[in-house]
Amino acid sequence: MTSSQTPPQDPTPAAEPTPAETANPAEETSQGETGGSVPPPKKSRFGIRLPGKRVRVAFLLLLLGLSGYVYYLDATIREAFEGRKFALPARVYGRALEVYPGLKLTREQLVEELKSLGYHDNPQLQEPGTYRLTMTGIEFTSRDFVFGDGSQVSQHLRAEFADGKVSALQTRGASDADLALFRLEPPLIGGIYPGHNEDRELVRLAEVPKQLTDALIATEDRKFYTHWGVDPRGVARAFVRTVTGQRVEGGSTLTQQLVKNFFLTSERTLTRKANEVLMSGLLELHYSKDEILETYLNEVFLGQDAGRAIHGFGLASYYYFDRPLERLAPQEVALLVGLVKGPVVYDPRRHPKEALARRNVVLQEMASQNVLPQAAAAAAIALPLGVVERAPAGTSPYPAFLQYVHRQLQRDYREEDLRSEGLRIFTTLDPFVQHQAEDALKSRLAEIERARRFKANTLEGAVVVSSTQNGEIQAMVGGRDARFAGFNRALDSERPIGSLAKPIVYLTALEDPQHYTLVTPLDDSPLVYRQRGAADWKPQNYERTFHDKVQLRVALAHSYNVATARLGIDLGVDRILDKLPQYGIERKPPPYASSLLGAYGLAPVEVAQMYQTFADGGFRTPLRAIRDVVAADGKPLQRYPLNVEPVAAPGPVYVLTAAMQGVVREGTAQAMTNYLPAEMNVAGKTGTTEDLRDSWFAGFTGNRVAVVWVGRDDNKPSGLTGASGAMTVWGEMMKNLPTEPVQPAMPEDVELVTVDPVTGVRYDEGCKSGMVLPFIKGSAPAETVPCAAGFAAASAAPAASAVAAASSVAPVQTTAAKPAVKQAEGKKSWFQRLFN
Amino acid sequence: MKNRHGWFLVSALLLLLAGCGGLKAPPSPATPAAGTAPSAEQPVPPAGEQAPPAPQTPQAAAENSIGALGPRPVMSENKAVIALLDRASSDNGAGKQDAAEASLERALRIEPRNPWLWLELARVRLARGQYAQAITLARKSNSFAGGRHRVQAENWQLIGQARVAQGDAAGAEQAFKRAEELARQAGDEH
């Protein structure tokens, strides 16, 4: 070693070491001591030049440096292992289905839900997570589950169905008992992953079947229990390979593999290998074989699922076989062990032949090492792979919703904690509603493009669906390709809302019942509005026509811009715009009159919040996506409770709802009858912006509020109105969902009055040529006029009750709607004939 | 805290007024464990004469009229909702308010328009000191009451209690008067 050292460069001549100063006796030659001032350089026994003092100092420093480095490596390893901190991703669940007798649910729907939870059809029913169909019902065995508000043990259950509803629900056991309610586990819909999108399911060594650890050791590192971290022959082999120019690989013990996985990059250089050897030794020094093995079992990379890396045998077991480790058969164990060598190369779904071959090699290894009896191994070799088909989930099939959840969580949790603490997040997503929303958007956009001969994929859209009464977001679609985690239009696309802004104007008017009722005539003649700081504003109606006087309800139904603008200006532009924050709209629209007609952008989710308040009788419930957050150990961390704020008085909101029902019944959204029957009494508003760039529909049924936007990402005109674009998506989606009719409770200060639909005069109750409309008490015309029989015949008067309080309509399962568009058009032209 | 002091004063006042009828001072969730002792003074009516009805406080009157209605009618036809209500009730009794709210919210997902559920949720919020929320939830309950005077009475009673806690004595009195009136109507219906 010393013969290759060069003496350090030194400006001043170094003093030659005197014999008394020579440090190491071993270096001394046996030539004996020489006296004198300049002794000749020492020579060792082998005639090699000994290093000078500088060189020895340098060597000492190097040794020091090396020990320091080793100490540093040691500290790194120990720190990582002491903490033993595996970053556990947050798990995000959708809503838990609650089953009870009387619930509108078919057997097929329950089977779908169970399948989405990973349940298997199995006549044995022993294992949790199995079900079987019976003559008229279903039996299933639920899994243990820890909810945000308590845990639930595995049970055997039975459900019967009749007329599209659950007719009976029982637990089965020593005796069968009727159950009032059963909450299924919620479906896992995604996760928030640590850096590198690693995912794992921690297992303790005691929980891992011995067969698996034996197979692993037999295949990868037979001397695991005896070596000190490195297998010397393996290292030698690797060294030889490097020197001879081959790649440095293989020969790694489990300890080395662990070190490689945990700490080092995947370079394959000699220095990396040296580090690996050092660190393996240090690891073995500090930790027991069992500890190292357990860590290995949880760390090893075993597969790639699109954006998500599968780490550890615990998760791999579910990922490939949808079962926990302890329930794997020998050939399944062998497959997982075989994957260690190359999870991508031996991916059983992509390369089944290679995977099978590799698995069988492992099985043979297991036999030869007596991990498995020979006969059993032979039998196992003959079996197929048995890997479950799995929908490629990536990190989530619902990226738009996950994104919203993530943002809401970021307000309360640090990013590192979200990604690594194993939090369990219970959300409000309803997969059934989500699928209907996705399908409706996708199919309608494709149909529209086809029908209008657009180039494919020019249109885009967004959908938000929430529950009327509690503000829970049931579905969120960010684009027509719902699986793609890209731009989330539901949250981030701020398009001018156009006519969707009108209901606020009308509500403001209706809050002054002495001056404005549904039949108050509005002026729809040309308007020029001069305002400071802006050009003169001359709003136009969609058809570029004007009308002299129109009833307030008609102006909203047909979305007349001019009448609305004039109304809003009379009421006060600022007064109306100042209301928006109460509806949850934080951004301030420009303070010009054009804002009355929605000349400002909002994201669909913000529009949904506004319409939620209309649907809920003037109560604002902030839209929620999260119900609870629970720690990994089951301890509840946070609830997101149901909070309500009173925003608008219920009376005027009730009257506004009637006007919005008019939009659908006889206004711009008449074509809704192509999707939903008239008895649903849907309330809503179409929105079309200038040059037909944005197509909106916002509306509600008795149980859901939904907003749809359709347009082009490049903001070019799509040629679609709210009715021809977004409304068709809305209708298609709602048609396939269990829908309740709009039947708000009538507030105390509201009364129903029969009036003439054209003139607004008041008739006696029950007059057939009148229409029943709600009025704030004291605002309806005071005088009554005799019932006009004459018009009755000609008119085919609109359906009696705008809001069917008298005839209580029971919640109806949506039936196929008969297209009634023609009839409606007839009414419209009659009306126009009379009034224009 | 201002609210606490205000309540204490009102409570003391009510105690004085609660005398003649031998009434207890009305219990309230904001009560600092005081004020249930009946007043000592009780005028004895002269023989053969009916004493004039003792003036009750609006709060006491409301409570009495509602109390006189007896147990609540069936709150739901749905056994699942009843099961959840029972669970919420026992959780609430055990001080587990989060769990009680969770059960009530589950029930509300099944029957979103059941006024009793909204009332019970309002009660939990009142017990937590979230008075504004309690009032809004009670109003929401009323919006679904549809002429069921009993639940409306209880809602207005709750609004009164919340207003007392907020220090709004005048508003509380109005609410209690309304509650009493509605309770009377409910009683007449039987």
Coordinates of N, CA, C and O in Angstrom, one line a residue, chain A residues 689-826:
Chain A
T689 N -74.0 32.0 -23.1 CA -73.2 33.2 -23.1 C -73.1 33.7 -24.5 O -73.4 33.0 -25.5
E690 N -72.6 34.9 -24.6 CA -72.4 35.6 -25.9 C -71.7 34.7 -26.9 O -70.8 34.0 -26.6
D691 N -72.3 34.8 -28.1 CA -71.7 34.0 -29.2 C -71.7 32.5 -28.9 O -71.0 31.7 -29.6
L692 N -72.5 32.1 -28.0 CA -72.7 30.7 -27.7 C -71.3 30.0 -27.4 O -71.0 28.9 -27.9
R693 N -70.6 30.6 -26.5 CA -69.3 30.0 -26.1 C -69.5 29.0 -25.0 O -68.8 28.1 -24.8
D694 N -70.5 29.3 -24.1 CA -70.7 28.5 -22.9 C -72.1 28.1 -22.8 O -73.0 28.9 -23.0
S695 N -72.3 26.8 -22.5 CA -73.6 26.2 -22.4 C -73.8 25.7 -21.0 O -73.0 24.9 -20.6
W696 N -74.7 26.3 -20.2 CA -74.9 25.9 -18.8 C -76.3 25.4 -18.6 O -77.3 25.9 -19.2
F697 N -76.4 24.5 -17.6 CA -77.7 24.3 -17.0 C -77.5 24.0 -15.5 O -76.7 23.2 -15.1
A698 N -78.3 24.8 -14.7 CA -78.3 24.5 -13.2 C -79.7 24.3 -12.8 O -80.6 25.1 -13.1
G699 N -79.9 23.2 -12.0 CA -81.3 22.9 -11.6 C -81.3 21.9 -10.5 O -80.3 21.4 -10.1
F700 N -82.6 21.7 -10.1 CA -82.7 20.7 -9.0 C -84.0 19.9 -9.1 O -85.0 20.4 -9.6
T701 N -83.9 18.7 -8.5 CA -85.1 17.9 -8.3 C -85.4 17.9 -6.8 O -84.8 18.8 -6.1
G702 N -86.2 17.0 -6.3 CA -86.5 17.1 -4.9 C -85.3 16.7 -4.0 O -85.2 17.1 -2.9
N703 N -84.4 15.9 -4.5 CA -83.3 15.4 -3.7 C -81.9 15.8 -4.2 O -81.0 15.6 -3.5
R704 N -81.8 16.3 -5.4 CA -80.5 16.6 -5.9 C -80.4 18.0 -6.6 O -81.3 18.4 -7.3
V705 N -79.2 18.6 -6.5 CA -78.9 19.8 -7.2 C -77.8 19.5 -8.1 O -76.8 18.8 -7.7
A706 N -77.8 19.9 -9.4 CA -76.7 19.6 -10.3 C -76.5 20.8 -11.2 O -77.4 21.5 -11.6
V707 N -75.2 21.0 -11.6 CA -74.8 22.0 -12.5 C -74.0 21.4 -13.6 O -73.1 20.5 -13.3
V708 N -74.3 21.7 -14.8 CA -73.5 21.2 -16.0 C -73.0 22.3 -16.8 O -73.7 23.3 -17.1
W709 N -71.8 22.3 -17.2 CA -71.2 23.2 -18.2 C -70.7 22.5 -19.4 O -70.1 21.4 -19.2
V710 N -70.9 23.0 -20.6 CA -70.4 22.4 -21.8 C -69.8 23.5 -22.6 O -70.4 24.6 -22.7
G711 N -68.7 23.3 -23.2 CA -68.1 24.3 -24.0 C -66.8 23.8 -24.7 O -66.5 22.6 -24.7
R712 N -66.0 24.7 -25.2 CA -64.7 24.3 -25.8 C -63.6 24.9 -24.9 O -63.7 26.1 -24.5
D713 N -62.5 24.1 -24.8 CA -61.4 24.6 -24.0 C -60.7 25.8 -24.7 O -60.2 26.6 -24.0
D714 N -60.8 25.9 -26.0 CA -60.2 27.0 -26.7 C -61.1 28.2 -26.7 O -60.8 29.2 -27.4
N715 N -62.2 28.1 -26.0 CA -63.1 29.2 -25.9 C -63.8 29.7 -27.2 O -64.4 30.8 -27.2
K716 N -63.7 28.9 -28.2 CA -64.4 29.3 -29.4 C -65.9 29.0 -29.3 O -66.2 28.1 -28.5
P717 N -66.7 29.6 -30.0 CA -68.1 29.3 -29.9 C -68.4 27.9 -30.2 O -67.9 27.3 -31.1
S718 N -69.3 27.3 -29.4 CA -69.6 25.9 -29.6 C -70.9 25.8 -30.4 O -71.3 24.7 -30.9
G719 N -71.6 26.9 -30.5 CA -72.9 26.8 -31.2 C -74.0 26.2 -30.4 O -75.1 25.9 -30.9
L720 N -73.8 26.0 -29.1 CA -74.8 25.3 -28.3 C -75.4 26.4 -27.3 O -74.7 27.2 -26.7
T721 N -76.7 26.2 -27.2 CA -77.4 27.0 -26.1 C -77.3 26.2 -24.8 O -77.0 25.0 -24.9
G722 N -77.8 26.8 -23.7 CA -77.9 26.0 -22.5 C -78.8 24.8 -22.7 O -78.5 23.7 -22.2
A723 N -79.9 25.0 -23.4 CA -80.8 23.9 -23.6 C -80.3 22.8 -24.5 O -80.6 21.7 -24.3
S724 N -79.6 23.2 -25.6 CA -79.2 22.2 -26.5 C -77.9 21.5 -26.1 O -77.6 20.4 -26.6
G725 N -77.2 22.0 -25.1 CA -76.0 21.4 -24.7 C -76.1 20.9 -23.3 O -76.5 19.7 -23.1
A726 N -75.8 21.8 -22.3 CA -75.7 21.3 -20.9 C -77.0 20.7 -20.4 O -76.9 19.7 -19.7
M727 N -78.1 21.2 -20.8 CA -79.4 20.7 -20.3 C -79.6 19.2 -20.7 O -80.1 18.4 -19.9
T728 N -79.1 18.8 -21.9 CA -79.3 17.5 -22.3 C -78.4 16.5 -21.5 O -78.8 15.4 -21.2
V729 N -77.3 17.0 -21.1 CA -76.4 16.2 -20.2 C -77.1 16.0 -18.8 O -77.2 14.9 -18.2
W730 N -77.6 17.1 -18.3 CA -78.3 17.1 -17.0 C -79.5 16.2 -17.0 O -79.6 15.3 -16.1
G731 N -80.3 16.3 -18.1 CA -81.4 15.4 -18.2 C -81.1 13.9 -18.3 O -81.7 13.1 -17.6
E732 N -80.1 13.7 -19.1 CA -79.7 12.3 -19.4 C -79.2 11.6 -18.0 O -79.5 10.5 -17.7
M733 N -78.5 12.4 -17.3 CA -78.0 11.9 -16.0 C -79.1 11.7 -15.0 O -79.2 10.6 -14.4
M734 N -80.0 12.7 -14.9 CA -81.0 12.6 -13.9 C -82.0 11.5 -14.2 O -82.6 10.9 -13.3
K735 N -82.2 11.3 -15.5 CA -83.1 10.2 -15.9 C -82.7 8.9 -15.3 O -83.6 8.0 -15.0
N736 N -81.4 8.6 -15.1 CA -81.0 7.4 -14.7 C -80.7 7.3 -13.2 O -80.2 6.3 -12.7
L737 N -81.1 8.3 -12.5 CA -80.9 8.3 -11.0 C -82.3 8.3 -10.3 O -83.3 8.8 -10.9
P738 N -82.3 7.7 -9.1 CA -83.6 7.8 -8.4 C -83.9 9.2 -8.1 O -83.1 9.9 -7.4
T739 N -85.0 9.7 -8.6 CA -85.3 11.1 -8.5 C -86.6 11.4 -7.8 O -87.6 10.7 -8.0
E740 N -86.6 12.4 -6.9 CA -87.9 12.8 -6.3 C -88.3 14.1 -6.8 O -87.5 14.9 -7.3
P741 N -89.6 14.3 -6.9 CA -90.1 15.6 -7.5 C -89.9 16.7 -6.5 O -89.6 16.6 -5.3
V742 N -89.8 17.9 -7.1 CA -89.6 19.1 -6.3 C -90.9 19.4 -5.6 O -91.9 19.7 -6.2
Q743 N -90.8 19.4 -4.3 CA -92.0 19.7 -3.5 C -91.6 20.4 -2.2 O -91.7 19.8 -1.1
P744 N -91.2 21.6 -2.4 CA -90.7 22.3 -1.1 C -91.9 22.5 -0.2 O -93.1 22.7 -0.6
A745 N -91.6 22.6 1.1 CA -92.6 22.8 2.1 C -93.1 24.3 1.9 O -92.2 25.2 1.7
M746 N -94.4 24.5 1.9 CA -94.8 25.9 1.7 C -94.7 26.7 3.0 O -95.2 26.4 4.0
P747 N -94.0 27.8 2.9 CA -93.8 28.7 4.1 C -95.1 29.3 4.6 O -96.0 29.4 3.8
E748 N -95.1 29.7 5.8 CA -96.3 30.3 6.4 C -96.8 31.5 5.7 O -98.0 31.8 5.7
D749 N -95.9 32.3 5.1 CA -96.3 33.6 4.6 C -96.6 33.5 3.1 O -96.7 34.5 2.4
V750 N -96.9 32.3 2.6 CA -97.2 32.1 1.2 C -98.5 31.5 1.1 O -99.0 30.7 1.8
E751 N -99.3 32.0 0.0 CA -100.6 31.4 -0.3 C -100.6 31.1 -1.8 O -99.9 31.8 -2.6
L752 N -101.5 30.2 -2.1 CA -101.7 29.9 -3.6 C -102.9 30.6 -4.0 O -104.0 30.6 -3.4
V753 N -102.8 31.2 -5.2 CA -103.9 32.0 -5.8 C -104.0 31.7 -7.2 O -103.0 31.4 -7.9
T754 N -105.2 31.6 -7.7 CA -105.5 31.3 -9.1 C -105.5 32.6 -9.9 O -106.3 33.5 -9.6
V755 N -104.7 32.7 -10.9 CA -104.7 33.9 -11.7 C -104.7 33.5 -13.2 O -104.4 32.4 -13.6
D756 N -105.1 34.5 -14.0 CA -105.1 34.3 -15.4 C -103.6 34.3 -15.9 O -102.9 35.3 -15.6
P757 N -103.3 33.3 -16.7 CA -101.8 33.2 -17.1 C -101.4 34.4 -18.0 O -100.2 34.7 -18.1
V758 N -102.4 35.0 -18.6 CA -102.0 36.1 -19.6 C -102.1 37.4 -19.0 O -101.2 38.2 -19.0
T759 N -103.2 37.7 -18.4 CA -103.5 39.0 -17.9 C -103.1 39.2 -16.4 O -102.9 40.3 -15.9
G760 N -103.0 38.1 -15.7 CA -102.6 38.2 -14.3 C -103.8 38.5 -13.4 O -103.6 38.7 -12.2
V761 N -105.0 38.7 -13.9 CA -106.1 39.0 -13.0 C -106.4 37.7 -12.1 O -106.1 36.6 -12.5
R762 N -107.0 38.0 -11.0 CA -107.3 37.0 -10.0 C -108.6 36.3 -10.3 O -109.6 37.0 -10.4
Y763 N -108.6 35.0 -10.3 CA -109.9 34.3 -10.4 C -110.2 33.6 -9.0 O -109.4 33.6 -8.1
D764 N -111.5 33.1 -9.0 CA -111.8 32.3 -7.8 C -111.0 31.0 -7.9 O -110.6 30.6 -9.0
E765 N -110.9 30.5 -6.7 CA -110.2 29.2 -6.7 C -110.9 28.2 -7.5 O -112.1 28.1 -7.5
G766 N -110.2 27.4 -8.2 CA -110.8 26.3 -9.0 C -111.2 26.7 -10.4 O -111.7 25.8 -11.2
C767 N -111.0 27.9 -10.8 CA -111.3 28.3 -12.1 C -110.4 27.6 -13.1 O -109.2 27.7 -13.0
K768 N -111.0 26.9 -14.1 CA -110.2 26.1 -14.9 C -109.2 26.8 -15.9 O -108.3 26.3 -16.4
S769 N -109.6 28.1 -16.2 CA -108.7 28.8 -17.1 C -107.7 29.6 -16.4 O -106.9 30.3 -17.0
G770 N -107.6 29.4 -15.1 CA -106.6 30.1 -14.4 C -105.4 29.2 -14.1 O -105.5 28.0 -14.3
M771 N -104.3 29.7 -13.6 CA -103.2 28.9 -13.2 C -102.9 29.3 -11.8 O -103.0 30.4 -11.3
V772 N -102.5 28.2 -11.0 CA -102.3 28.4 -9.6 C -100.8 28.9 -9.4 O -99.9 28.2 -9.8
L773 N -100.6 30.0 -8.7 CA -99.3 30.5 -8.5 C -99.1 30.9 -7.0 O -100.1 31.3 -6.4
P774 N -97.9 30.8 -6.5 CA -97.7 31.2 -5.1 C -97.5 32.7 -5.0 O -96.9 33.3 -5.9
F775 N -98.0 33.3 -4.0 CA -97.8 34.7 -3.7 C -97.5 34.9 -2.2 O -98.1 34.2 -1.4
I776 N -96.7 35.9 -1.9 CA -96.5 36.2 -0.5 C -97.9 36.8 -0.1 O -98.5 37.6 -0.8
K777 N -98.3 36.4 1.1 CA -99.7 36.8 1.5 C -99.8 38.3 1.5 O -98.9 39.0 2.0
G778 N -100.9 38.7 0.9 CA -101.1 40.2 0.8 C -100.6 40.8 -0.4 O -100.8 42.0 -0.7
S779 N -99.9 40.1 -1.3 CA -99.4 40.7 -2.5 C -100.2 40.3 -3.7 O -100.0 40.9 -4.8
A780 N -101.0 39.3 -3.6 CA -101.8 38.9 -4.8 C -102.9 40.0 -5.1 O -103.2 40.7 -4.2
P781 N -103.3 40.1 -6.3 CA -104.4 41.1 -6.6 C -105.5 40.9 -5.6 O -105.9 39.8 -5.3
A782 N -106.0 42.0 -5.2 CA -107.1 41.9 -4.1 C -108.4 41.5 -4.7 O -109.2 40.7 -4.2
E783 N -108.7 42.0 -5.9 CA -110.1 41.8 -6.5 C -110.0 40.5 -7.3 O -109.1 40.1 -7.9
T784 N -111.2 39.8 -7.2 CA -111.4 38.6 -8.0 C -112.3 38.9 -9.2 O -113.2 39.7 -9.1
V785 N -112.0 38.3 -10.3 CA -112.8 38.5 -11.5 C -113.5 37.1 -11.8 O -112.9 36.1 -11.6
P786 N -114.7 37.2 -12.4 CA -115.4 36.0 -12.7 C -114.5 35.1 -13.6 O -113.9 35.6 -14.5
C787 N -114.6 33.8 -13.4 CA -113.9 32.9 -14.2 C -114.2 33.0 -15.7 O -115.3 33.0 -16.1
A788 N -113.1 33.2 -16.5 CA -113.4 33.4 -17.9 C -113.4 32.1 -18.7 O -112.4 31.5 -18.9
A789 N -114.7 31.7 -19.0 CA -114.8 30.4 -19.7 C -114.3 30.5 -21.1 O -113.9 29.5 -21.6
G790 N -114.3 31.6 -21.7 CA -114.0 31.7 -23.1 C -112.6 31.3 -23.4 O -112.4 30.4 -24.3
F791 N -111.7 31.7 -22.7 CA -110.3 31.3 -23.1 C -110.0 29.8 -22.8 O -109.1 29.3 -23.4
A792 N -110.8 29.3 -21.9 CA -110.4 27.9 -21.4 C -110.3 26.9 -22.6 O -109.4 26.2 -22.7
A793 N -111.3 27.0 -23.5 CA -111.3 26.0 -24.6 C -110.1 26.2 -25.5 O -109.4 25.2 -25.8
A794 N -109.8 27.4 -25.8 CA -108.7 27.6 -26.8 C -107.3 27.3 -26.2 O -106.4 27.0 -26.9
S795 N -107.2 27.6 -24.9 CA -105.9 27.7 -24.4 C -105.2 26.4 -24.0 O -103.9 26.3 -24.0
A796 N -105.9 25.3 -23.7 CA -105.2 24.2 -23.0 C -104.3 24.7 -21.9 O -103.1 24.6 -22.0
A797 N -105.0 25.3 -20.9 CA -104.3 26.0 -19.9 C -103.2 25.2 -19.2 O -103.3 24.0 -19.1
P798 N -102.2 25.9 -18.9 CA -101.0 25.1 -18.3 C -101.5 24.4 -17.0 O -102.5 24.8 -16.4
A799 N -100.8 23.3 -16.7 CA -101.2 22.4 -15.6 C -101.5 23.2 -14.4 O -100.8 24.2 -14.1
A800 N -102.4 22.8 -13.6 CA -103.0 23.5 -12.5 C -102.0 24.0 -11.5 O -101.8 25.2 -11.3
S801 N -101.3 23.1 -10.9 CA -100.5 23.5 -9.8 C -99.1 23.6 -10.1 O -98.4 22.7 -10.6
A802 N -98.6 24.8 -10.0 CA -97.2 25.0 -10.2 C -96.3 24.2 -9.2 O -95.4 23.5 -9.6
V803 N -96.7 24.4 -8.0 CA -96.0 23.6 -6.9 C -97.1 22.8 -6.3 O -97.9 23.3 -5.6
A804 N -97.1 21.5 -6.5 CA -98.2 20.7 -6.2 C -98.3 20.5 -4.7 O -98.0 19.4 -4.1
A805 N -98.8 21.5 -4.0 CA -99.0 21.3 -2.5 C -100.3 20.6 -2.2 O -100.3 19.7 -1.4
A806 N -101.3 20.9 -3.0 CA -102.6 20.3 -2.8 C -102.6 18.8 -3.0 O -102.8 18.0 -2.2
S807 N -102.3 18.4 -4.3 CA -102.2 17.0 -4.6 C -100.8 16.5 -4.3 O -99.9 16.8 -5.0
S808 N -100.7 15.8 -3.2 CA -99.3 15.4 -2.8 C -98.9 14.3 -3.7 O -99.5 13.2 -3.8
V809 N -97.8 14.6 -4.4 CA -97.3 13.6 -5.4 C -96.3 12.7 -4.6 O -95.3 13.2 -4.2
A810 N -96.5 11.5 -4.5 CA -95.6 10.6 -3.8 C -94.3 10.5 -4.6 O -94.4 10.6 -5.9
P811 N -93.2 10.3 -4.0 CA -91.9 10.2 -4.7 C -92.1 9.1 -5.8 O -92.4 8.0 -5.5
V812 N -91.8 9.4 -7.0 CA -92.0 8.5 -8.1 C -90.7 8.0 -8.7 O -89.8 8.8 -8.9
Q813 N -90.6 6.8 -9.0 CA -89.5 6.3 -9.7 C -89.6 6.8 -11.1 O -90.6 6.7 -11.7
T814 N -88.5 7.3 -11.6 CA -88.6 7.9 -13.0 C -89.0 6.9 -14.0 O -88.4 5.8 -14.1
T815 N -90.0 7.2 -14.7 CA -90.4 6.4 -15.8 C -90.0 7.0 -17.1 O -89.6 8.2 -17.2
A816 N -90.1 6.3 -18.2 CA -89.7 6.8 -19.5 C -90.6 8.0 -19.8 O -91.8 8.0 -19.7
A817 N -90.0 9.2 -20.2 CA -90.7 10.4 -20.4 C -91.2 10.4 -21.8 O -90.5 10.0 -22.8
K818 N -92.5 10.8 -22.0 CA -93.0 10.9 -23.4 C -92.5 12.3 -23.9 O -92.6 13.3 -23.3
P819 N -92.0 12.3 -25.1 CA -91.6 13.6 -25.7 C -92.8 14.5 -25.8 O -93.7 14.2 -26.6
A820 N -92.8 15.6 -25.2 CA -93.9 16.5 -25.2 C -93.6 17.8 -25.8 O -94.2 18.8 -25.6
V821 N -92.5 17.9 -26.5 CA -92.0 19.2 -27.0 C -93.0 19.8 -27.9 O -93.2 21.0 -27.8
K822 N -93.6 19.1 -28.8 CA -94.5 19.7 -29.7 C -95.6 20.5 -29.0 O -95.9 21.6 -29.3
Q823 N -96.2 19.8 -28.0 CA -97.3 20.4 -27.3 C -96.9 21.7 -26.7 O -97.6 22.7 -26.8
A824 N -95.7 21.7 -26.1 CA -95.3 23.0 -25.5 C -95.1 24.1 -26.5 O -95.5 25.2 -26.3
E825 N -94.6 23.7 -27.7 CA -94.4 24.7 -28.7 C -95.7 25.3 -29.1 O -95.9 26.5 -29.4
G826 N -96.8 24.5 -29.1 CA -98.1 25.0 -29.5 C -98.5 26.1 -28.5 O -99.0 27.1 -28.9

